[in-house]
Coordinates of C-alpha atoms in Angstrom, one line a residue:
M11 CA 8.3 14.2 179.6
L12 CA 10.2 12.5 176.9
T13 CA 13.8 13.7 176.4
P14 CA 15.0 14.7 172.9
V15 CA 18.2 13.5 171.6
S16 CA 21.0 15.8 172.5
S17 CA 21.9 18.5 170.0
R18 CA 25.5 18.0 171.1
S19 CA 25.7 14.6 169.4
G20 CA 28.7 14.2 167.3
A21 CA 26.7 13.1 164.3
P22 CA 25.7 15.9 161.8
A23 CA 22.0 16.9 162.0
S24 CA 21.4 15.6 158.5
V25 CA 22.7 12.2 159.4
R26 CA 20.6 12.1 162.5
A27 CA 17.5 13.1 160.5
F28 CA 18.0 10.2 158.1
A29 CA 18.9 7.6 160.8
P30 CA 15.4 6.1 161.0
A31 CA 15.3 5.7 157.2
L32 CA 18.7 4.2 157.1
W33 CA 18.0 1.8 160.1
S34 CA 14.8 0.7 158.4
L35 CA 16.7 0.1 155.2
L36 CA 19.3 -2.1 157.1
L37 CA 16.5 -4.1 158.7
T38 CA 14.9 -4.6 155.3
F39 CA 18.1 -5.9 153.9
V40 CA 18.5 -8.3 156.8
V41 CA 15.0 -9.6 156.4
L42 CA 14.9 -9.9 152.6
G43 CA 18.6 -10.6 152.0
P44 CA 18.2 -13.7 149.8
L45 CA 15.8 -12.0 147.5
L46 CA 17.9 -8.8 147.3
T47 CA 21.2 -10.6 146.6
S48 CA 20.2 -13.3 144.1
P49 CA 18.2 -13.1 140.8
G50 CA 15.1 -15.1 140.4
Y51 CA 11.4 -15.1 141.3
L52 CA 9.4 -15.1 144.5
L53 CA 7.2 -18.2 144.4
L54 CA 6.0 -19.2 147.9
R55 CA 2.5 -20.1 148.9
D56 CA 0.3 -17.1 147.7
A57 CA 3.2 -15.1 146.4
V58 CA 3.8 -15.5 142.6
S59 CA 6.2 -13.5 140.5
T60 CA 6.8 -14.3 136.8
P61 CA 9.1 -12.8 134.1
R62 CA 6.2 -11.2 132.4
S63 CA 2.5 -10.7 133.2
F64 CA -0.4 -9.7 130.9
L65 CA -3.5 -7.6 131.1
T66 CA -6.0 -10.4 131.0
D67 CA -9.6 -10.1 132.1
S68 CA -8.7 -11.9 135.3
A69 CA -5.9 -9.4 136.0
L70 CA -8.5 -6.7 135.8
G71 CA -10.7 -8.6 138.2
L72 CA -13.3 -9.4 135.5
S73 CA -14.0 -13.0 136.4
D74 CA -16.4 -14.9 138.7
A75 CA -13.6 -15.1 141.3
A76 CA -13.1 -12.4 143.9
A77 CA -11.0 -9.5 142.9
R78 CA -8.4 -10.1 145.6
A79 CA -5.3 -9.2 143.5
V80 CA -6.7 -6.0 142.0
P81 CA -5.0 -3.7 141.0
Q82 CA -1.8 -5.6 141.8
D83 CA -2.0 -7.9 138.8
A84 CA -2.8 -5.1 136.4
L85 CA 0.1 -3.0 137.7
L86 CA 2.5 -5.9 137.2
A87 CA 1.2 -6.4 133.7
W88 CA 2.1 -2.8 132.8
V89 CA 5.4 -2.7 134.7
T90 CA 6.7 -6.0 133.3
T91 CA 6.5 -4.5 129.8
M92 CA 9.6 -2.5 130.9
I93 CA 11.3 -4.6 133.6
D94 CA 11.5 -8.2 134.7
G95 CA 8.6 -9.3 137.0
G96 CA 10.9 -10.8 139.5
I97 CA 12.7 -7.5 140.0
A98 CA 9.4 -5.6 140.1
V99 CA 7.9 -7.7 142.9
T100 CA 11.2 -7.7 144.9
V101 CA 11.4 -3.9 144.6
I102 CA 7.8 -3.4 145.7
L103 CA 8.2 -5.8 148.6
A104 CA 11.5 -4.2 149.8
L105 CA 10.0 -0.7 149.5
S106 CA 7.0 -1.8 151.6
V107 CA 9.1 -3.3 154.4
W108 CA 11.4 -0.2 154.4
A109 CA 8.4 2.2 154.4
A110 CA 6.8 0.4 157.3
G111 CA 9.8 1.0 159.5
W112 CA 10.4 4.5 158.3
G113 CA 6.7 5.3 158.6
A114 CA 6.5 4.2 162.2
A115 CA 9.5 6.4 163.0
R116 CA 7.9 9.3 161.2
L117 CA 4.7 8.8 163.2
V118 CA 6.8 9.0 166.4
S119 CA 8.4 12.2 165.3
V120 CA 5.0 13.7 164.6
V121 CA 3.2 12.5 167.8
L122 CA 6.1 12.2 170.3
P123 CA 8.8 14.6 169.0
R124 CA 10.7 14.4 172.3
A125 CA 11.3 10.7 171.9
G126 CA 14.0 11.7 169.5
I127 CA 16.0 9.5 167.2
P128 CA 16.4 6.7 169.8
G129 CA 12.6 6.4 170.2
Q130 CA 12.2 6.5 166.4
L131 CA 14.7 3.7 165.9
V132 CA 12.8 1.5 168.4
A133 CA 9.5 2.2 166.6
A134 CA 11.0 1.3 163.3
T135 CA 12.2 -2.0 164.7
V136 CA 8.7 -2.8 166.1
A137 CA 7.2 -2.1 162.7
V138 CA 9.6 -4.3 160.7
W139 CA 10.7 -7.0 163.2
N140 CA 7.6 -8.7 164.3
P141 CA 5.6 -11.9 163.8
Y142 CA 3.0 -10.3 161.6
V143 CA 5.6 -9.3 159.0
A144 CA 7.3 -12.7 159.2
E145 CA 4.0 -14.7 158.9
R146 CA 2.7 -12.6 156.0
L147 CA 6.0 -13.0 154.2
L148 CA 5.8 -16.7 154.6
Q149 CA 2.2 -16.8 153.5
G150 CA 3.2 -14.9 150.4
H151 CA 1.2 -11.8 151.1
W152 CA 3.8 -9.4 149.7
S153 CA 1.3 -6.9 148.4
L154 CA -0.6 -6.7 151.7
L155 CA 2.5 -5.4 153.3
A156 CA 2.2 -2.3 151.1
G157 CA -1.0 -1.5 152.9
Y158 CA 0.7 -2.3 156.3
A159 CA 3.5 0.1 155.4
A160 CA 1.1 2.9 154.3
L161 CA -0.8 2.8 157.6
P162 CA 1.5 5.0 159.7
W163 CA 2.1 7.4 156.8
A164 CA -1.7 7.8 156.4
M165 CA -2.0 8.6 160.1
C166 CA 0.8 11.2 159.8
A167 CA -1.0 12.8 156.8
A168 CA -4.2 12.9 158.9
V169 CA -2.4 14.8 161.6
T170 CA -1.2 17.3 159.0
I171 CA -4.7 17.7 157.8
R172 CA -6.1 18.3 161.3
R173 CA -3.4 21.0 161.8
R174 CA -4.4 22.6 158.5
R175 CA -0.9 22.5 157.2
R176 CA 0.1 22.2 153.6
G177 CA 0.9 18.8 152.2
G178 CA -1.6 16.8 154.3
W179 CA -4.1 16.0 151.5
P180 CA -1.4 15.1 148.9
A181 CA 0.3 12.8 151.5
L182 CA -2.9 11.1 152.3
T183 CA -3.7 10.7 148.6
L184 CA -0.3 9.0 148.0
S185 CA -0.6 6.8 151.1
L186 CA -4.0 5.5 150.2
A187 CA -3.0 4.9 146.6
A188 CA 0.0 3.0 147.7
A189 CA -2.0 0.9 150.1
G190 CA -4.6 0.4 147.3
L191 CA -2.4 -2.3 145.7
T192 CA -4.8 -4.7 147.4
P193 CA -8.4 -4.3 148.8
T194 CA -7.3 -5.1 152.3
G195 CA -4.3 -2.8 152.1
V196 CA -6.4 0.3 151.3
L197 CA -8.9 -0.6 154.1
L198 CA -6.0 -0.8 156.6
A199 CA -4.6 2.6 155.7
A200 CA -8.1 4.1 155.4
V201 CA -9.1 2.9 158.9
G202 CA -6.0 4.4 160.4
A203 CA -6.4 7.7 158.7
L204 CA -10.1 8.0 159.3
A205 CA -9.7 7.1 163.0
V206 CA -7.4 10.1 163.4
L207 CA -9.5 12.4 161.2
A208 CA -12.7 11.5 163.2
V209 CA -11.4 12.5 166.6
P210 CA -12.9 15.9 167.6
G211 CA -10.6 18.9 167.6
G212 CA -8.2 20.4 165.0
R213 CA -8.5 23.3 162.7
V214 CA -10.6 21.6 160.0
S215 CA -14.2 20.5 160.7
V216 CA -14.6 16.8 161.4
P217 CA -17.3 16.2 158.7
A218 CA -15.2 17.9 156.0
R219 CA -12.0 16.0 156.7
V220 CA -13.8 12.7 157.2
A221 CA -15.7 13.2 154.0
G222 CA -12.4 14.0 152.2
G223 CA -10.7 10.9 153.6
A224 CA -13.7 8.7 152.6
A225 CA -13.7 10.1 149.1
L226 CA -10.0 9.4 148.6
T227 CA -10.6 5.9 150.0
V228 CA -13.2 5.2 147.3
C229 CA -10.9 6.5 144.6
A230 CA -8.1 4.3 145.8
S231 CA -10.6 1.3 145.8
L232 CA -12.1 1.9 142.4
P233 CA -10.3 -0.9 140.6
W234 CA -11.6 -3.7 142.8
L235 CA -15.0 -2.0 143.5
T236 CA -15.6 -1.6 139.8
A237 CA -14.5 -5.2 139.0
T238 CA -16.8 -6.5 141.8
F239 CA -19.7 -4.5 140.6
L240 CA -19.3 -5.4 136.9
A241 CA -18.3 -9.0 137.2
G242 CA -19.9 -9.9 140.5
G243 CA -16.9 -11.9 141.7
G244 CA -16.5 -12.4 145.4
T245 CA -20.1 -11.4 146.4
E246 CA -20.6 -14.8 147.8
A247 CA -18.3 -16.8 150.1
D248 CA -18.2 -20.3 151.6
P249 CA -19.0 -20.1 155.3
A250 CA -16.4 -22.8 155.9
G251 CA -13.8 -20.1 155.3
V252 CA -14.6 -18.4 158.6
R253 CA -13.3 -21.3 160.6
A254 CA -10.5 -22.2 158.2
F255 CA -9.1 -18.6 158.3
A256 CA -9.7 -17.9 162.0
A257 CA -6.8 -16.7 164.1
R258 CA -4.8 -19.6 165.6
A259 CA -3.3 -20.1 169.0
E260 CA 0.5 -20.5 169.1
P261 CA 2.3 -22.7 171.7
M262 CA 1.7 -21.7 175.4
L263 CA -0.1 -18.5 174.3
G264 CA -3.7 -19.1 173.4
T265 CA -5.4 -17.2 170.7
L266 CA -5.5 -13.9 172.6
G267 CA -1.8 -14.1 173.5
S268 CA -0.8 -14.9 170.0
L269 CA -2.7 -12.0 168.6
A270 CA -1.3 -9.6 171.3
G271 CA 2.2 -10.7 170.1
L272 CA 1.2 -9.8 166.5
G273 CA 1.1 -13.5 165.5
G274 CA -1.6 -16.1 165.2
I275 CA -2.0 -16.5 161.4
W276 CA -4.4 -19.3 160.4
N277 CA -1.8 -21.3 158.5
A278 CA 0.5 -23.2 161.0
G279 CA 3.0 -23.8 158.2
A280 CA 3.5 -20.1 157.5
V281 CA 5.2 -19.3 160.8
P282 CA 8.9 -18.9 161.7
E283 CA 10.3 -22.0 163.5
S284 CA 10.6 -20.1 166.7
R285 CA 6.9 -19.4 166.8
S286 CA 6.1 -23.1 166.7
T287 CA 8.0 -23.7 169.9
P288 CA 7.8 -22.5 173.5
W289 CA 10.0 -19.6 172.3
A290 CA 6.8 -18.1 171.0
L291 CA 5.9 -17.3 174.6
V292 CA 9.3 -15.8 175.3
G293 CA 9.2 -13.7 172.2
T294 CA 5.7 -12.4 172.9
V295 CA 6.7 -11.5 176.4
L296 CA 9.7 -9.6 175.1
L297 CA 7.6 -7.7 172.6
L298 CA 4.9 -6.8 175.1
V299 CA 7.5 -5.7 177.7
V300 CA 9.1 -3.4 175.1
V301 CA 5.6 -2.0 174.3
G302 CA 4.5 -1.9 177.9
C303 CA 7.4 0.3 179.0
G304 CA 5.8 3.2 177.3
V305 CA 2.1 2.7 178.0
P306 CA 2.1 4.9 181.2
A307 CA 3.8 7.7 179.2
L308 CA 1.1 7.4 176.5
W309 CA -1.6 7.4 179.1
R310 CA -0.4 10.8 180.2
R311 CA -0.9 12.0 176.6
R312 CA -4.3 10.3 176.2
R313 CA -5.9 13.5 174.9
H314 CA -3.7 13.5 171.8
P315 CA -5.9 12.4 168.9
V316 CA -3.3 10.0 167.4
V317 CA -2.6 8.4 170.8
V318 CA -6.3 7.9 171.3
S319 CA -6.8 6.5 167.8
A320 CA -3.8 4.3 167.9
A321 CA -4.7 2.9 171.3
V322 CA -8.3 2.1 170.3
L323 CA -7.2 0.5 167.0
A324 CA -4.6 -1.6 168.8
A325 CA -7.2 -2.9 171.3
L326 CA -9.7 -3.6 168.6
A327 CA -7.1 -5.2 166.3
V328 CA -6.2 -7.7 169.1
L329 CA -9.6 -8.3 170.7
G330 CA -11.6 -8.4 167.5
P331 CA -9.9 -11.4 165.9
A332 CA -9.8 -13.1 169.3
V333 CA -13.6 -12.8 169.6
A334 CA -14.0 -13.9 166.0
A335 CA -12.2 -17.1 166.8
T336 CA -14.6 -18.1 169.6
G337 CA -17.7 -20.2 169.0
A338 CA -20.0 -17.2 168.9
G339 CA -17.7 -15.3 166.6
L340 CA -17.4 -18.2 164.2
A341 CA -21.1 -18.6 164.1
G342 CA -21.6 -14.9 163.4
G343 CA -19.0 -14.9 160.7
A344 CA -20.5 -17.9 159.0
W345 CA -23.9 -16.1 159.0
S346 CA -22.4 -13.0 157.5
M347 CA -20.8 -15.1 154.7
E348 CA -24.1 -16.5 153.8
N349 CA -26.2 -13.3 154.1
V350 CA -24.0 -10.2 153.6
P351 CA -22.4 -9.9 150.1
G352 CA -18.7 -9.1 150.1
T353 CA -17.9 -10.1 153.6
G354 CA -15.5 -12.8 152.3
L355 CA -12.9 -9.9 152.3
L356 CA -13.0 -10.1 156.1
R357 CA -12.7 -13.8 156.7
D358 CA -8.9 -13.8 157.4
T359 CA -9.4 -12.0 160.6
Q360 CA -5.7 -12.1 161.8
K361 CA -4.7 -9.8 158.9
W362 CA -6.4 -6.9 160.7
V363 CA -3.9 -7.2 163.6
A364 CA -1.8 -4.9 161.4
L365 CA -3.9 -2.0 162.9
A366 CA -2.1 -2.6 166.2
M367 CA 1.3 -1.7 164.8
P368 CA 1.0 2.2 165.1
G369 CA 0.0 1.9 168.8
Y370 CA 2.7 -0.6 169.5
A371 CA 5.3 1.6 167.8
L372 CA 4.3 4.7 169.7
A373 CA 4.3 2.9 173.1
A374 CA 7.7 1.3 172.4
A375 CA 9.2 4.7 171.5
A376 CA 7.7 6.3 174.6
G377 CA 9.3 3.5 176.6
V378 CA 12.8 4.8 175.9
G379 CA 12.2 8.0 177.8
A380 CA 10.3 6.2 180.5
L381 CA 13.3 3.9 181.2
R382 CA 15.7 6.8 181.1
R383 CA 13.7 8.8 183.7
R384 CA 13.3 5.8 185.9
F385 CA 16.8 4.3 185.8
S386 CA 18.9 7.2 184.4
G387 CA 21.4 6.7 181.7
P388 CA 21.5 7.8 178.0
S389 CA 18.5 7.3 175.8
T390 CA 20.7 5.6 173.3
V391 CA 21.5 2.8 175.8
W392 CA 17.9 2.1 176.6
A393 CA 17.0 2.2 172.9
T394 CA 19.7 -0.3 172.2
A395 CA 18.4 -2.6 174.9
L396 CA 14.8 -2.4 173.6
I397 CA 15.9 -3.0 170.0
A398 CA 18.0 -6.0 171.2
G399 CA 15.0 -7.4 172.9
L400 CA 12.9 -7.1 169.8
L401 CA 15.5 -8.8 167.6
L402 CA 15.9 -11.6 170.2
A403 CA 12.1 -12.1 170.3
L404 CA 12.1 -13.3 166.7
P405 CA 15.7 -14.3 165.8
D406 CA 14.7 -16.4 162.8
L407 CA 13.2 -13.5 160.9
A408 CA 16.7 -12.7 159.7
W409 CA 17.8 -13.6 156.1
G410 CA 14.5 -14.4 154.5
V411 CA 13.0 -16.0 157.6
S412 CA 15.9 -18.5 157.9
G413 CA 16.2 -18.8 154.1
Q414 CA 12.5 -19.6 153.3
I415 CA 12.0 -16.3 151.4
R416 CA 14.3 -16.9 148.5
P417 CA 14.2 -16.7 144.7
V418 CA 13.4 -19.6 142.4
H419 CA 14.0 -20.2 138.7
Y420 CA 11.4 -21.5 136.3
P421 CA 12.4 -24.4 133.9
D422 CA 12.7 -23.3 130.3
G423 CA 9.4 -25.0 129.4
W424 CA 7.4 -22.4 131.2
R425 CA 8.8 -19.7 128.9
K426 CA 8.0 -21.8 125.8
V427 CA 4.4 -22.4 126.9
A428 CA 3.9 -18.7 127.7
E429 CA 5.2 -17.9 124.2
S430 CA 2.8 -20.4 122.5
V431 CA -0.4 -19.5 124.3
T432 CA -2.3 -16.6 122.6
A433 CA -5.2 -14.6 123.9
R434 CA -7.3 -14.8 120.8
D435 CA -7.8 -18.6 120.9
G436 CA -9.8 -19.0 124.1
D437 CA -9.1 -19.6 127.7
V438 CA -6.7 -22.0 129.4
A439 CA -7.7 -25.0 131.5
V440 CA -5.1 -26.7 133.7
L441 CA -4.4 -30.1 135.0
P442 CA -4.1 -31.5 137.7
G443 CA -7.2 -30.0 139.3
G444 CA -6.8 -27.4 142.0
M445 CA -5.0 -24.1 142.4
F446 CA -1.9 -25.1 144.3
R447 CA 1.2 -26.9 143.2
I448 CA 4.3 -28.5 144.6
F449 CA 7.2 -28.2 142.2
D450 CA 10.7 -29.5 142.5
F451 CA 12.2 -26.1 141.5
S452 CA 10.2 -24.3 144.3
G453 CA 10.7 -26.7 147.2
L454 CA 8.3 -28.9 149.1
V455 CA 5.9 -26.0 149.9
A456 CA 2.6 -25.8 148.1
V457 CA 2.5 -22.7 145.9
L458 CA -0.2 -20.9 144.0
D459 CA -0.1 -22.0 140.3
P460 CA 2.0 -19.4 138.5
L461 CA 0.5 -20.1 135.1
P462 CA -2.4 -17.5 135.3
R463 CA 0.2 -14.8 135.7
M464 CA 2.5 -16.0 133.0
V465 CA 0.3 -16.4 129.8
R466 CA -1.7 -14.0 127.7
A467 CA -5.0 -15.8 128.0
D468 CA -7.2 -16.1 131.0
V469 CA -6.5 -19.3 133.0
L470 CA -9.6 -20.8 134.6
Q471 CA -9.3 -21.3 138.4
T472 CA -11.9 -22.6 140.8
G473 CA -10.7 -20.7 143.8
T474 CA -11.2 -23.8 145.9
L475 CA -8.7 -24.0 148.8
V476 CA -7.6 -26.9 150.9
V477 CA -7.0 -25.5 154.4
A478 CA -6.3 -27.5 157.6
G479 CA -7.6 -30.7 156.2
G480 CA -10.8 -29.1 155.0
T481 CA -12.0 -27.5 151.8
V482 CA -13.2 -23.9 151.3
A483 CA -15.2 -23.5 148.1
G484 CA -14.1 -20.9 145.6
E485 CA -16.2 -18.6 143.4
G486 CA -15.0 -19.9 140.0
H487 CA -18.1 -21.9 138.9
R488 CA -17.2 -21.9 135.2
A489 CA -13.7 -23.3 136.1
E490 CA -15.3 -26.0 138.2
E491 CA -17.5 -27.1 135.3
V492 CA -14.4 -27.2 132.9
E493 CA -12.4 -29.1 135.5
E494 CA -15.1 -31.7 135.8
L495 CA -15.2 -32.1 132.0
L496 CA -11.5 -32.8 131.9
L497 CA -11.5 -35.2 134.8
T498 CA -14.3 -37.2 133.3
G499 CA -12.7 -37.4 129.9
A500 CA -15.2 -35.3 128.0
D501 CA -15.2 -34.7 124.3
P502 CA -13.1 -31.7 123.2
A503 CA -16.2 -30.2 121.7
A504 CA -17.5 -29.7 125.3
L505 CA -14.4 -27.8 126.1
A506 CA -14.8 -25.6 123.0
A507 CA -18.4 -24.9 124.0
N508 CA -17.1 -23.5 127.3
G509 CA -14.6 -21.2 125.6
V510 CA -11.5 -23.3 126.4
G511 CA -8.9 -23.1 123.7
W512 CA -5.9 -24.5 125.5
V513 CA -5.2 -27.2 128.1
V514 CA -1.9 -27.2 130.1
V515 CA -0.8 -30.3 132.0
E516 CA 1.8 -29.5 134.8
H517 CA 3.7 -32.7 135.4
G518 CA 5.3 -33.8 138.7
T519 CA 2.9 -32.0 141.0
P520 CA 0.3 -33.8 143.1
G521 CA -3.3 -33.8 142.0
G522 CA -5.9 -35.8 140.3
L523 CA -6.0 -36.3 136.6
G524 CA -9.1 -38.5 136.4
E525 CA -10.0 -39.7 132.9
S526 CA -8.4 -36.6 131.3
Q527 CA -6.0 -38.6 129.1
R528 CA -9.0 -39.6 127.0
T529 CA -9.7 -35.9 126.3
L530 CA -6.0 -35.1 125.8
D531 CA -5.5 -37.9 123.2
A532 CA -8.1 -36.2 121.0
L533 CA -6.3 -32.8 121.1
E534 CA -3.3 -31.4 119.2
Q535 CA -0.2 -31.3 121.4
V536 CA 1.6 -28.0 120.8
Y537 CA 4.5 -28.5 123.2
G538 CA 5.7 -31.1 125.7
D539 CA 8.6 -31.8 128.1
D540 CA 9.1 -33.3 131.5
D541 CA 7.5 -30.3 133.2
L542 CA 4.7 -29.1 131.0
S543 CA 2.5 -30.2 128.1
L544 CA 0.4 -27.8 126.1
Y545 CA -2.7 -28.9 124.0
R546 CA -4.8 -26.9 121.5
V547 CA -8.6 -27.1 121.3
D548 CA -9.7 -26.3 117.8
G549 CA -12.4 -24.0 116.8
V550 CA -12.3 -21.5 119.7
S551 CA -11.8 -17.8 119.6
G552 CA -11.4 -15.7 122.7
D553 CA -13.8 -12.8 123.5
A554 CA -12.7 -10.1 125.8
S555 CA -15.0 -9.0 128.6
P556 CA -17.3 -6.1 127.6
H557 CA -16.3 -4.4 130.8
R558 CA -12.6 -4.1 130.0
A559 CA -12.8 -0.4 129.2
S560 CA -14.6 0.4 132.5
A561 CA -12.1 -1.7 134.5
I562 CA -9.1 -0.1 132.8
A563 CA -10.6 3.4 133.4
A564 CA -10.9 2.6 137.1
H565 CA -7.3 1.5 137.2
M566 CA -6.4 4.8 135.4
V567 CA -8.1 6.7 138.2
W568 CA -6.0 4.8 140.7
L569 CA -2.8 5.5 138.8
L570 CA -3.6 9.2 138.4
M571 CA -4.3 9.4 142.1
S572 CA -0.9 7.9 142.8
A573 CA 0.8 10.3 140.5
C574 CA -1.0 13.4 141.8
G575 CA -0.2 12.4 145.4
A576 CA 3.5 11.9 144.6
V577 CA 3.7 15.2 142.7
G578 CA 1.9 17.0 145.5
V579 CA 4.2 15.6 148.2
L580 CA 7.4 16.5 146.1
V581 CA 6.1 20.0 145.5
Q582 CA 5.5 20.6 149.2
R583 CA 8.9 19.2 150.1
F584 CA 10.6 21.4 147.6
A585 CA 8.7 24.4 148.8
R586 CA 9.7 23.8 152.4
S587 CA 13.4 23.3 151.4
R588 CA 13.4 26.6 149.6
K589 CA 12.2 28.4 152.8
Q590 CA 14.9 26.9 154.9
P591 CA 18.1 29.0 155.2

């Protein structure tokens, strides 16, 4: 039996109750320190924040590219009418990391109440301080971490629903809506919640609660489901992406060992330095020892629905991506990309390792009591030892993953170009070709071109990715045609015929320009400096997608769902506080 924290502790009960939240907040500050202490914008690989975003058709997912950043981009377009985009992204990211730790602690308090505050602090550390968080930060998947953070909260809400207590459905509504910032995020939270809801038992029938959870999942997914249905983006995917995005073996670990240690992202450049050395083995062993200490205790509680769900999810989250990285798995994945529409969403298999986090957190928390029973001593001592082991396992996660997660500042020319481009005069084509850039002001790491999130008009992007020396084709066929016109020096009339009203040249970044100068010489230059040049194509007027109203309506449903969930949770908390003496 796990031992609760002593009621004779010198700390007031209110302080002890908030200890996991405060500890998670401290960890968040240590991880994101450079972003939280300096002004600027997150611009690292896939992460792009800009001073202001706009509600373009692309932001709504209404393009021939997959709706991967829906409703994230639309939310930023609305939020940045009130606050700076750099602040908005930093706040969302910080809240996500904080909520991940606090949510893991909350899951422990619900499932293993006798683990007490020491167990909850260990669980919070597991959720925040691990290779998955580090690698997704370095890859720039800041919004995916919102879904990662919502996962334990969604599972807690599912337990409340099973017990037929008030507040369960509002909490699940809010969790899924928060996770719904990206398609993958809502799927992560939904899988965790539905796994708990589907286990037999409880005071509410299984079909009723599963149907309710599925309905909420659909509502939280409406923005990207609607965009995909109306625009058709992302229904096809290049089979080459399966191999390019397969989980990767880290030093001395192999693929399975890397995944078991919550690492193994496909991009070898998006890993902390310690994970590219033999310390990856040491760190993984430390993490698995911390988790393994509590496995026997969880086994004794194997009839608990959350323990069962978390254990099964952890096993599948590690074994599934490992199998997908084998020859047979790669062949099966390639077949699905060619024959099953929409499976491109699943090609980055390592991201599903997030589903192991609740099980790892529960096991680590249970380990505190197990160590105390076996070796005696206060729970706080063993919790401190386990936390120290977790921190030591990944020492370079601190301070922005050794300073790599830091704000940048755009040269003034970006603001001037953004002010000059209008939405009514056609779409924007960009040179050099490709989606990724290397700028002096953002360091030597390739970053996603920030222009599409900075101007009022749609920026044409091919979606083609260069990964591990190979190429993964994107879905932007119209953008490919326009890019070919520019690189072959086509007449401006050909650009106008394709709805292109602007051409932006981003200087100083690698990439081919082909014969584009011939086209540019025939255009009116609106602005130019050492960083950017802006050209106008005459005779083009922009036409908004006929599906904008439907896409915006779907986003409104998601926003309404978020608001209703938040209000419901606050009302329930207020009601409980009124009942307490």
